Coordinates of C-alpha atoms in Angstrom, one line a residue:
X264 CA 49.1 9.4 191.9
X265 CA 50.5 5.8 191.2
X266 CA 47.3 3.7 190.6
X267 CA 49.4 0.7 189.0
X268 CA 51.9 -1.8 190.0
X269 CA 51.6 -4.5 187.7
X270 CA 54.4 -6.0 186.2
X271 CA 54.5 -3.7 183.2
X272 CA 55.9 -0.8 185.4
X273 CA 59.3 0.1 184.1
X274 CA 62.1 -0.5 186.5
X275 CA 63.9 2.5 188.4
X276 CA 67.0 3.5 186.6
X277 CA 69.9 2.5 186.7
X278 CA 73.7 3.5 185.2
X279 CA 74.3 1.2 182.4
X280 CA 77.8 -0.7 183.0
X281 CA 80.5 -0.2 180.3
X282 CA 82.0 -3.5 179.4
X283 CA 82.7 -5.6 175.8
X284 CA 80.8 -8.7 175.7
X285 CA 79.5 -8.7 172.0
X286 CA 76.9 -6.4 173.1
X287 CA 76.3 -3.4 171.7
X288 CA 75.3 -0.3 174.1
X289 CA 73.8 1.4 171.7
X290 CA 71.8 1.0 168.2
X291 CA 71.6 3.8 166.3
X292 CA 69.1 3.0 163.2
X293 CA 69.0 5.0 159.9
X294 CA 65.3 4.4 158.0
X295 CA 65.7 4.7 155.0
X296 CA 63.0 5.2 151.7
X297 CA 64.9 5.3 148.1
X298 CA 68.0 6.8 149.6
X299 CA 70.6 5.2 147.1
X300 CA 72.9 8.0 146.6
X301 CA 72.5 9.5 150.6
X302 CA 72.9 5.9 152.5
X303 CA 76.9 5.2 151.6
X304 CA 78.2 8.7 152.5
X305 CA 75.7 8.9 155.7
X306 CA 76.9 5.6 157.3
X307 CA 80.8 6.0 156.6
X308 CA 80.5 9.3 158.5
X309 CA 78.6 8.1 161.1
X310 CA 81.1 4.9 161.8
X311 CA 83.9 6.9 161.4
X312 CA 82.3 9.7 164.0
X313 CA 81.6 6.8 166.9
X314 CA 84.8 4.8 166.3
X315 CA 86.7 8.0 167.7
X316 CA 84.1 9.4 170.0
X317 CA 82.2 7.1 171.7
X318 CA 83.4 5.3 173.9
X319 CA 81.0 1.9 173.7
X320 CA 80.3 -0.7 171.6
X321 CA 77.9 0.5 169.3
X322 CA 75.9 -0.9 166.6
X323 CA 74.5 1.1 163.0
X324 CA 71.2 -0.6 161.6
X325 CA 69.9 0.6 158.5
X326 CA 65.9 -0.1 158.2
X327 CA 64.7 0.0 155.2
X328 CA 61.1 0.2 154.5
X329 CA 60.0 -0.7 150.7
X330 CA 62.6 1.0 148.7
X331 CA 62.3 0.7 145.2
X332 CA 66.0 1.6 143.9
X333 CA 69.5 0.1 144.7
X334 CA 68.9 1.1 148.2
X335 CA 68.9 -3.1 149.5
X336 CA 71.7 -3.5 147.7
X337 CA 73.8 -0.9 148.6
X338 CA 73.0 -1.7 152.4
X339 CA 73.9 -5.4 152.1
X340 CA 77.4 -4.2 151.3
X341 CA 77.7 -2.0 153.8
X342 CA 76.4 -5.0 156.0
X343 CA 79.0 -7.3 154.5
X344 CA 81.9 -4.6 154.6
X345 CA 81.6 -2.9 158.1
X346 CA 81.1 -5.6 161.1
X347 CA 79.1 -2.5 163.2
X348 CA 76.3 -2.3 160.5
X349 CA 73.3 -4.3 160.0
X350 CA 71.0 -4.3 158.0
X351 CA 67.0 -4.9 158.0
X352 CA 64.3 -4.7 154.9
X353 CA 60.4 -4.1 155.7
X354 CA 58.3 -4.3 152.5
X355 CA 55.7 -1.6 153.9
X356 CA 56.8 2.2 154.1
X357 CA 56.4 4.6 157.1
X358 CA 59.2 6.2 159.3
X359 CA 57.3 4.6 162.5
X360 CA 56.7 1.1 161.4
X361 CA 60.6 0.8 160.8
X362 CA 61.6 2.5 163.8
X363 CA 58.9 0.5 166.0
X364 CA 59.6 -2.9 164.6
X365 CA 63.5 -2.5 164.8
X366 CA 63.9 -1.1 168.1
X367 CA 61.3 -3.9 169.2
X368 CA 63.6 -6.1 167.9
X369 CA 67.0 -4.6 169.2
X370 CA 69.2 -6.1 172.3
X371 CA 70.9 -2.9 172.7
X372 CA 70.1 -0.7 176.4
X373 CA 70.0 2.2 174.5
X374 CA 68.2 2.7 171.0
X375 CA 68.5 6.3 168.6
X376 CA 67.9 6.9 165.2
X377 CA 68.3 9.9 162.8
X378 CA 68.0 10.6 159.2
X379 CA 70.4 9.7 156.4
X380 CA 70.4 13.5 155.3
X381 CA 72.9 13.7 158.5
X382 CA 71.4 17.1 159.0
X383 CA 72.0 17.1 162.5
X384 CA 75.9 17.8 163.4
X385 CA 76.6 14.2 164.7
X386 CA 78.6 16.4 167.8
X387 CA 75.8 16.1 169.4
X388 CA 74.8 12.5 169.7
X389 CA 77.1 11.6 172.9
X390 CA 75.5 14.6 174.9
X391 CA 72.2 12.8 173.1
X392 CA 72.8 9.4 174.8
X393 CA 74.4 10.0 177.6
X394 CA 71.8 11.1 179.8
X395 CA 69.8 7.6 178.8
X396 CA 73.5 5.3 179.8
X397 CA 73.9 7.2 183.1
X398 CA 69.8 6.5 184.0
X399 CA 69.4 10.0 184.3
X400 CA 66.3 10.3 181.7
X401 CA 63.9 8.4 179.8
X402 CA 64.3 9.8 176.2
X403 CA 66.2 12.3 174.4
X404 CA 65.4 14.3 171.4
X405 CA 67.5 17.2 169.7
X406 CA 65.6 20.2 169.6
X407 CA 66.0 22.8 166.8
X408 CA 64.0 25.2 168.1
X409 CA 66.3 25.7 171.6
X410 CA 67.6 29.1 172.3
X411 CA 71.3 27.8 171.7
X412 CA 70.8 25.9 168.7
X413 CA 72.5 27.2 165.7
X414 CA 69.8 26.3 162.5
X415 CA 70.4 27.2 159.2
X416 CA 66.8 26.9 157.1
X417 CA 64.4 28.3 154.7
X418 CA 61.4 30.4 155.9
X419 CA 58.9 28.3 155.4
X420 CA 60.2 25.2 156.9
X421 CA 61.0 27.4 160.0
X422 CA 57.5 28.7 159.6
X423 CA 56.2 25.7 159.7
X424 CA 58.0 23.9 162.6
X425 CA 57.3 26.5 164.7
X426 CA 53.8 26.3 164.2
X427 CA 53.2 22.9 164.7
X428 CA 54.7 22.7 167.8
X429 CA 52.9 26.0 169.1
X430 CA 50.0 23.9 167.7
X431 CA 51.1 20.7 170.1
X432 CA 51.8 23.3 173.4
X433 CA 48.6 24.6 172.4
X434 CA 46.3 21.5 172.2
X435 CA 48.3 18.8 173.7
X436 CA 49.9 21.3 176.6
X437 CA 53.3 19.6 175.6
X438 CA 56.5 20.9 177.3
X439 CA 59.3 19.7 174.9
X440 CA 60.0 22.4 172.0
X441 CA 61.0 20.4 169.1
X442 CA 58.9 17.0 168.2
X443 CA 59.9 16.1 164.6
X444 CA 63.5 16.6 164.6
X445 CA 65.4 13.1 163.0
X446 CA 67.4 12.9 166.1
X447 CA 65.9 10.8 169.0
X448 CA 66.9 8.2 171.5
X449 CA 65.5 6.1 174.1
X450 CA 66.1 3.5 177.1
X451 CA 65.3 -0.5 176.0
X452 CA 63.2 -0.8 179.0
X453 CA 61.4 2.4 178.3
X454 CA 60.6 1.6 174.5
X455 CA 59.6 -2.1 175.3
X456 CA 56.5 -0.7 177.3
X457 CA 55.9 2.5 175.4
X458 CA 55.9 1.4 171.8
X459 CA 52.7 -0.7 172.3
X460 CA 51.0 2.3 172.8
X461 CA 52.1 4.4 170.2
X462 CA 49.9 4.0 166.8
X463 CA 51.0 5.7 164.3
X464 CA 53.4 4.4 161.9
X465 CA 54.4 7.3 159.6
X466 CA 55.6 10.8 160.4
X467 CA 53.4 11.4 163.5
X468 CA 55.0 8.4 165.6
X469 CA 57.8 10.7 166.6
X470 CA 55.4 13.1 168.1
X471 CA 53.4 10.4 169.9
X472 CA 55.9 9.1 171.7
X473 CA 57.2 12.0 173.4
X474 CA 53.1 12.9 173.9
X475 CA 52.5 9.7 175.9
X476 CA 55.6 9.6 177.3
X477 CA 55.6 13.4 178.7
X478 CA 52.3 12.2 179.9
X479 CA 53.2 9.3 181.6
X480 CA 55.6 11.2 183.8
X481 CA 58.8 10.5 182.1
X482 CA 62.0 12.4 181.5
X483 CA 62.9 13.5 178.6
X484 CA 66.5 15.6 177.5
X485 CA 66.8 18.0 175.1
X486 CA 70.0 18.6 173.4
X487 CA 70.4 21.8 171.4
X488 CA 71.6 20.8 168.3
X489 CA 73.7 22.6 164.9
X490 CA 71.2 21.7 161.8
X491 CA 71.7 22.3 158.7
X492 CA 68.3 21.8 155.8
X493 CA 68.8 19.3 153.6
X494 CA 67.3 21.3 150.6
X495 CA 66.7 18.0 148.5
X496 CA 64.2 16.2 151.1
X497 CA 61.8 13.9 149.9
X498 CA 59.4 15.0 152.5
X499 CA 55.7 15.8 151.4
X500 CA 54.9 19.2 153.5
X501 CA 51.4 19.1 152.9
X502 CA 50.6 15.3 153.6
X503 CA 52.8 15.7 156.6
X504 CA 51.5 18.3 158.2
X505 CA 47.5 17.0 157.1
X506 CA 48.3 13.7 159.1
X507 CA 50.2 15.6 161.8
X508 CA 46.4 17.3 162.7
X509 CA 45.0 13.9 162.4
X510 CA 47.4 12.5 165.1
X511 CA 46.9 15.3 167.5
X512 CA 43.0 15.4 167.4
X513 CA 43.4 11.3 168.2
X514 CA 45.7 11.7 170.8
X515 CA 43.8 14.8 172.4
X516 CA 40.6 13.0 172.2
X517 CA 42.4 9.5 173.8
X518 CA 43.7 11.9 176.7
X519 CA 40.3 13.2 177.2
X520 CA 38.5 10.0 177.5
X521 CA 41.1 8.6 179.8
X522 CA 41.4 5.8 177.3
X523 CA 45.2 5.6 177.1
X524 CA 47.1 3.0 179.9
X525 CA 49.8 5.7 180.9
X526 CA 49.6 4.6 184.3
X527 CA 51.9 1.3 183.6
X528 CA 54.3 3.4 182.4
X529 CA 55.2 5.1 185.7
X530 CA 58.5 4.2 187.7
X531 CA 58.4 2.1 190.7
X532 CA 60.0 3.7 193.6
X533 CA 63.3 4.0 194.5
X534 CA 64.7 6.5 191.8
X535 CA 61.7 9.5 192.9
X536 CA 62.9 11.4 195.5
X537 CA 59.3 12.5 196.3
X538 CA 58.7 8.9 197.0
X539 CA 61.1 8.8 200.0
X540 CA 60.1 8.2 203.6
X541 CA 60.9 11.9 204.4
X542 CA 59.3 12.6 208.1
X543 CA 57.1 15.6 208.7
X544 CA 56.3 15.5 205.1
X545 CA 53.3 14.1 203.7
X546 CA 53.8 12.5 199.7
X547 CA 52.3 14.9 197.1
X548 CA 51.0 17.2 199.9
X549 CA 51.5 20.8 197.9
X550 CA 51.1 19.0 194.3
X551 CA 47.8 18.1 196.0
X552 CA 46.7 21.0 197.1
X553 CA 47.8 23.1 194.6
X554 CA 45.2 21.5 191.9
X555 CA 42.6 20.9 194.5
X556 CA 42.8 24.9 195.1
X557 CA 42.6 25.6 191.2
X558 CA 39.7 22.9 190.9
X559 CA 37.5 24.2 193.6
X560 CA 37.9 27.7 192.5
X561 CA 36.5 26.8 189.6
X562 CA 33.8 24.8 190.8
X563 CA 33.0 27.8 193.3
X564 CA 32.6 30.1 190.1
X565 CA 30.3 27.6 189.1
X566 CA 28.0 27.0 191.7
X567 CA 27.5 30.4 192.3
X568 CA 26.7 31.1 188.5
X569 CA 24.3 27.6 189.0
X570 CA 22.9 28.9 192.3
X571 CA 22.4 32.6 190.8
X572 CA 20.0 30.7 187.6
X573 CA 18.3 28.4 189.9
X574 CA 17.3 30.9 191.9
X575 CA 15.5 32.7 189.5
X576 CA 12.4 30.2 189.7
X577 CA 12.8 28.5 193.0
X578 CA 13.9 29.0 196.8
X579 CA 16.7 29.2 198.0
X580 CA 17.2 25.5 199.7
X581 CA 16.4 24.0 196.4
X582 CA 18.7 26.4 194.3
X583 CA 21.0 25.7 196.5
X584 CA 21.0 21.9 196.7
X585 CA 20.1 21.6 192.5
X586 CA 23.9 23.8 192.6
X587 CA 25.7 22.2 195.1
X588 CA 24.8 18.9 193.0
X589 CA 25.8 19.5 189.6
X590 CA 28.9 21.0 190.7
X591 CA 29.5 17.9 193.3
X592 CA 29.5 15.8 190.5
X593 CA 32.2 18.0 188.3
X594 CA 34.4 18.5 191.2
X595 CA 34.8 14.8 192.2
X596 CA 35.6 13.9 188.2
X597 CA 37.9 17.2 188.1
X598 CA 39.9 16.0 191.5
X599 CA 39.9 12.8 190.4
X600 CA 41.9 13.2 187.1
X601 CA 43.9 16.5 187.3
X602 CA 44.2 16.4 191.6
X603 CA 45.2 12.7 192.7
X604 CA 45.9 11.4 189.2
X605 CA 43.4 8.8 188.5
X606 CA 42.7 7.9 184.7
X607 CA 40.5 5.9 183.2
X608 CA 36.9 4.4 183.9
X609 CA 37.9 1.6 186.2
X610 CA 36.3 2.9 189.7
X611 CA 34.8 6.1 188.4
X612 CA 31.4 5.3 189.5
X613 CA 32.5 4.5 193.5
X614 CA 34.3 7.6 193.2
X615 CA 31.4 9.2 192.0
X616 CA 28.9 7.2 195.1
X617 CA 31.8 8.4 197.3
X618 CA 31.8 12.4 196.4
X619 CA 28.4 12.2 196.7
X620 CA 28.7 11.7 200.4
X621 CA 30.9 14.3 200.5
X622 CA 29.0 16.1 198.5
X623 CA 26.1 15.6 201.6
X624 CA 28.2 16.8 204.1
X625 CA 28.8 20.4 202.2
X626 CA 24.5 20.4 201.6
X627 CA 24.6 20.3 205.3
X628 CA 26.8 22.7 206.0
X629 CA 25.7 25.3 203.6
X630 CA 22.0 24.5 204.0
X631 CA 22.5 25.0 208.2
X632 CA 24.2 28.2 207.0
X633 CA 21.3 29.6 205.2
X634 CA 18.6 28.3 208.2
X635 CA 20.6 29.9 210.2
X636 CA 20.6 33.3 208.2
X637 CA 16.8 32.8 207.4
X638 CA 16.0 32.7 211.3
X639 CA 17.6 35.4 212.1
X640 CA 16.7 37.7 209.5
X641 CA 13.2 37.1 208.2
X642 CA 14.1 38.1 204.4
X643 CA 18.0 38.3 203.6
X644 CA 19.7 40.2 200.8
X645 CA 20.7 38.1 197.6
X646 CA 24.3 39.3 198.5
X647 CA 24.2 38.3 201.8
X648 CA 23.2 34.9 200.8
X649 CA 26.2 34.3 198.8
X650 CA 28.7 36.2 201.2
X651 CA 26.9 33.5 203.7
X652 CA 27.4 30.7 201.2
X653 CA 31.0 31.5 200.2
X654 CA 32.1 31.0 203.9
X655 CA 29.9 27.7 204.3
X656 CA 31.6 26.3 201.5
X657 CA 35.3 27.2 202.7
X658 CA 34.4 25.6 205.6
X659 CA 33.4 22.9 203.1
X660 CA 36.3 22.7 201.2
X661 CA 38.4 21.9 203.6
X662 CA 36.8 19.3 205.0
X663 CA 36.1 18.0 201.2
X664 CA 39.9 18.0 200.6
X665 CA 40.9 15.8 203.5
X666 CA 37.8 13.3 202.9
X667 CA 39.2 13.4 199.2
X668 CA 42.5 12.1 200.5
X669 CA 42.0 10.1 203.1
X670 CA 39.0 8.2 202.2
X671 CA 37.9 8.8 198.5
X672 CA 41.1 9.4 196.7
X673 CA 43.6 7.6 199.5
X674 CA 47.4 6.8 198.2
X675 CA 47.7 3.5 197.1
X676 CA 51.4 3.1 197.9
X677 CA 51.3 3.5 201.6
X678 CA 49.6 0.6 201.7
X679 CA 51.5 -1.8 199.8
X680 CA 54.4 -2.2 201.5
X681 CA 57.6 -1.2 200.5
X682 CA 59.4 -3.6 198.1
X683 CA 58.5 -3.7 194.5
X684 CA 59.3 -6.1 191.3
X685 CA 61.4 -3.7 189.1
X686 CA 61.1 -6.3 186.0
X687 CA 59.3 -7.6 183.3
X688 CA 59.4 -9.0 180.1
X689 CA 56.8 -8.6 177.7
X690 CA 56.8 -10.0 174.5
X691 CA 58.1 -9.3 171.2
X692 CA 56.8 -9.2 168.0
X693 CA 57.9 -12.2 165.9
X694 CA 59.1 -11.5 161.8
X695 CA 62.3 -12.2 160.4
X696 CA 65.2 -10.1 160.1
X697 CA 68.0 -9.9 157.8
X698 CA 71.4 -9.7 160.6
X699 CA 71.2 -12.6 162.9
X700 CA 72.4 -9.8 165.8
X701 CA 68.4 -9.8 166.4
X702 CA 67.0 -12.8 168.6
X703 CA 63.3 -13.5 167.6
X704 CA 62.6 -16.4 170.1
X705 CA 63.1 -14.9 173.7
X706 CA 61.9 -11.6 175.3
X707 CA 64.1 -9.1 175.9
X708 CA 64.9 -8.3 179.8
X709 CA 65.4 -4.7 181.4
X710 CA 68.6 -3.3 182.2
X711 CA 70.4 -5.0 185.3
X712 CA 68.9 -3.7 187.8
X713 CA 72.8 -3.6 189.9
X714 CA 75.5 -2.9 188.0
X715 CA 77.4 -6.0 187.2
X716 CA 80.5 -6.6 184.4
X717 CA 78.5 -7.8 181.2
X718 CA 80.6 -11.3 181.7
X719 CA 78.8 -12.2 184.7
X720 CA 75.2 -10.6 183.7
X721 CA 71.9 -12.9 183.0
X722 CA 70.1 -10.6 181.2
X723 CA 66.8 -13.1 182.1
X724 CA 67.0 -12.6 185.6
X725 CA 64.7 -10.8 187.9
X726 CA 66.0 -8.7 190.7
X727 CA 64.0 -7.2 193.4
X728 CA 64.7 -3.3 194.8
X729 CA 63.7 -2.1 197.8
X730 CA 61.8 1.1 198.0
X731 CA 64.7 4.5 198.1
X732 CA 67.5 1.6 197.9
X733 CA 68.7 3.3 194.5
X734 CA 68.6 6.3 196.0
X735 CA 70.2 6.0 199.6
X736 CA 73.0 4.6 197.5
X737 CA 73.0 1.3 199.6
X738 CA 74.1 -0.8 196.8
X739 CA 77.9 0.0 195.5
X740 CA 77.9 1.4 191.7
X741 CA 80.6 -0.7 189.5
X742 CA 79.7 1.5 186.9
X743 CA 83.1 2.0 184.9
X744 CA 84.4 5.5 183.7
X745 CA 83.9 7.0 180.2
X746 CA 86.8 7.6 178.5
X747 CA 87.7 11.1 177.8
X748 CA 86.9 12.2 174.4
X749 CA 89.5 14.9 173.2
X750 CA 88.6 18.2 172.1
X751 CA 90.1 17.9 168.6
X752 CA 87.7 14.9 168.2
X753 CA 85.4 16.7 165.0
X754 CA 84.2 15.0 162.1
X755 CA 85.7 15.2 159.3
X756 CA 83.6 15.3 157.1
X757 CA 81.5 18.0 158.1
X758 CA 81.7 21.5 156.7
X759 CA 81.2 23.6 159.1

């Protein structure tokens, strides 16, 4: 459930308009540590590769984070030589830092990065984007580890990937198969409000991202991708995959607590069509029920396993009321998070005050239930207690689920009313780069929320969407065409 409107909610999607107006679309940024003899090579071929295939302006930043060689140097030529490259110097190290503080800084709509090894067959990197320029999804990340990728590696890095992200569907129940591949893009709007979250700064920042984002509700494409090991990477396995465990147990732990803001994260509506007036068909009905089922089965199992130790040293009305407690009190927290999707702490204890009334109701259901069983027969079987308590708390259940949401849990939305802000602009973190195509005094706005030509565009202004309006297709879409790319557009300078 949506429990947040504020102006930090991203704004539904929309197809990014192709136009020139300086601009670039998209930024794709190289980080870079000591790579003096790999950065040249690595930025030729990937200028040459989007000067024939894509078809928008585009932009090449290398971010270099404390290198200790000719590595400045030989970007500031590059810089000085090719008018798409820029180039930006950090004086700490770590993958996340540069990727965070560049893409904070970036006015392009769509933002990627990958490694200088150029591992990844750069084929891939319109299929990459172009999900994020039609507003289809969130993020996109190559994946290694699909069933049509074609990887060529030694066992032990294979090994090891594999493991770590069993490790991550294992602890973290993430759905996307391939975190630490150098190959990654994102939406401007989407990164602006996500990045703040994201802690890390070294190797683990890819994986935290797609984490919180995955959590959060948003999409994210996976592209099947040709890699090829670079068999002279500077990567340390060991250190890696030692900080790798220490990101996962701090990101597990922040999900458990609820302490993470995901909730500002989530999409207004417009672009959900489960958030369309649809009649005869009640919002998050089955999702609803279906975890409300799984919840109360559970909490069935144990209040009879409560009931059964209770009952060993007291009657029957107190076992049953000491049960029906304790399990009250694990239900309503259970419902609350994994049923109608409230996190964090902020109301817990009404909720709580709330299922406790509930929580009354079912005591006097099932507590009539076993007066009524005690009347009429003077000394009942323990079995026919609990057949007798079973059906009681069916009856129960029910009545708990539509108390849950109608008066405990109820859906925020319906009572809002139906047009939503689908802007903001937070702020930006203030340093000084080296290109002057980076602004440092104004916030950076969201995409146009209606497709209009870039010549006519203020990127600073606010525009309101109804409620299904992006998805009725009530506004006309000026988005213009790509432009075929042929089929004999290859690189190069790739091997294979």
């Amino acid at each position: 459930m949506r429990t947040d409107s504020s102006p930090g909610t991203l704004p539904a999607r929309e197809h990014l308009p192709a136009g020139n107006a300086g601009t670039p679309v998209l930024d794709v940024v190289i980080p870079v540590y000591n790579e003096e003899k790999d950065l040249q090579p690595c930025v030729l071929r990937l200028h040459d590769h989007l000067t024939r295939t894509f078809p928008y302006a585009f932009r090449i930043t290398i971010a270099d984070n404390a290198s200790t060689d000719s590595t400045p140097l030989v970007a500031a030529r590059l810089e000085a030589e090719i008018p798409e490259v820029a180039n930006f110097r950090l004086e700490q190290k770590g993958r996340g830092r540069a990727l965070r503080t560049v893409w904070s800084a970036s006015e392009a709509p769509i933002l990627a990065y990958m490694d200088v090894d150029l591992s990844t067959d750069l084929n891939a990197l319109l299929p990459l984007v172009a999900p994020l320029i039609s507003g289809h999804s969130d993020l996109a990340i190559g994946s290694r580890l699909a069933r049509s990728s074609r990887v060529v590696r030694g066992p032990k890095r294979e090994f090891i990937s594999r493991a770590y992200n069993m490790i991550l569907r294992g602890s973290l129940q993430a759905r996307f198969s391939d975190a630490q591949c150098g190959f990654k893009a994102i939406r401007r709007d989407v990164a602006q409000v996500l990045l703040p979250l994201v802690e890390d700064t070294g190797w683990f920042f890819d994986t935290e991202m797609l984490v919180l984002a995955e959590r959060a509700g948003l999409r994210i494409h996976e592209v099947p991708v040709d890699w090829v090991d670079d068999p002279d990477s500077t990567v340390h396995i060991v250190k890696t995959a030692t900080d790798d465990l220490k990101g996962v147990w701090r990101i597990g732990r922040a999900l458990a607590t609820g302490s993470l803001a995901l909730d500002r994260l989530t999409r207004p509506f417009g672009d959900d069509p489960r958030d369309r007036e649809i009649q005869d068909v009640p919002k998050g009905l089955a999702r609803q029920l279906v975890g409300f089922c799984a919840v109360g089965a559970l909490s069935t199992l144990f209040y009879l396993l409560l009931y059964t130790v209770f009952r060993q040293f007291s009657g029957s009305q107190v076992a049953n009321a000491l049960a029906l407690l304790v399990s009250a009190v694990a239900n309503t927290a259970a419902n609350r998070r994994l049923t109608f999707g409230v996190r964090g702490r902020g109301g817990a204890v009404r909720h709580q005050a709330q299922g406790l009334v509930v929580f009354g109701i079912g005591l006097a259901l099932t507590s009539g239930s076993l007066a009524a069983l005690n009347a009429a027969t003077g000394n009942p079987a323990h079995s026919t207690e609990l057949a007798v308590l079973i059906a009681a708390n069916l009856a129960a259940t029910v009545l708990r689920f539509l108390l849950f949401r109608a008066w405990v849990f109820p859906d925020r939305r319906e009572s809002g009313g139906s047009t939503v802000v689908a802007a903001h602009t937070p702020s930006s973190p203030t340093y000084t780069p080296s290109s002057p195509t980076y602004s440092t005094t104004a916030p950076y706005a969201p995409l146009p929320q209606r497709p209009v030509p870039y010549s006519s565009y203020d990127p600073y202004q606010t525009t309101q969407v109804r409620a299904g309006e992006a998805a009725d297709g009530s506004w006309r879409d000026a988005t213009m065409r790509l432009q075929p790319v042929r089929p004999h557009d290859t690189d190069p300078g790739d091997p294979r």
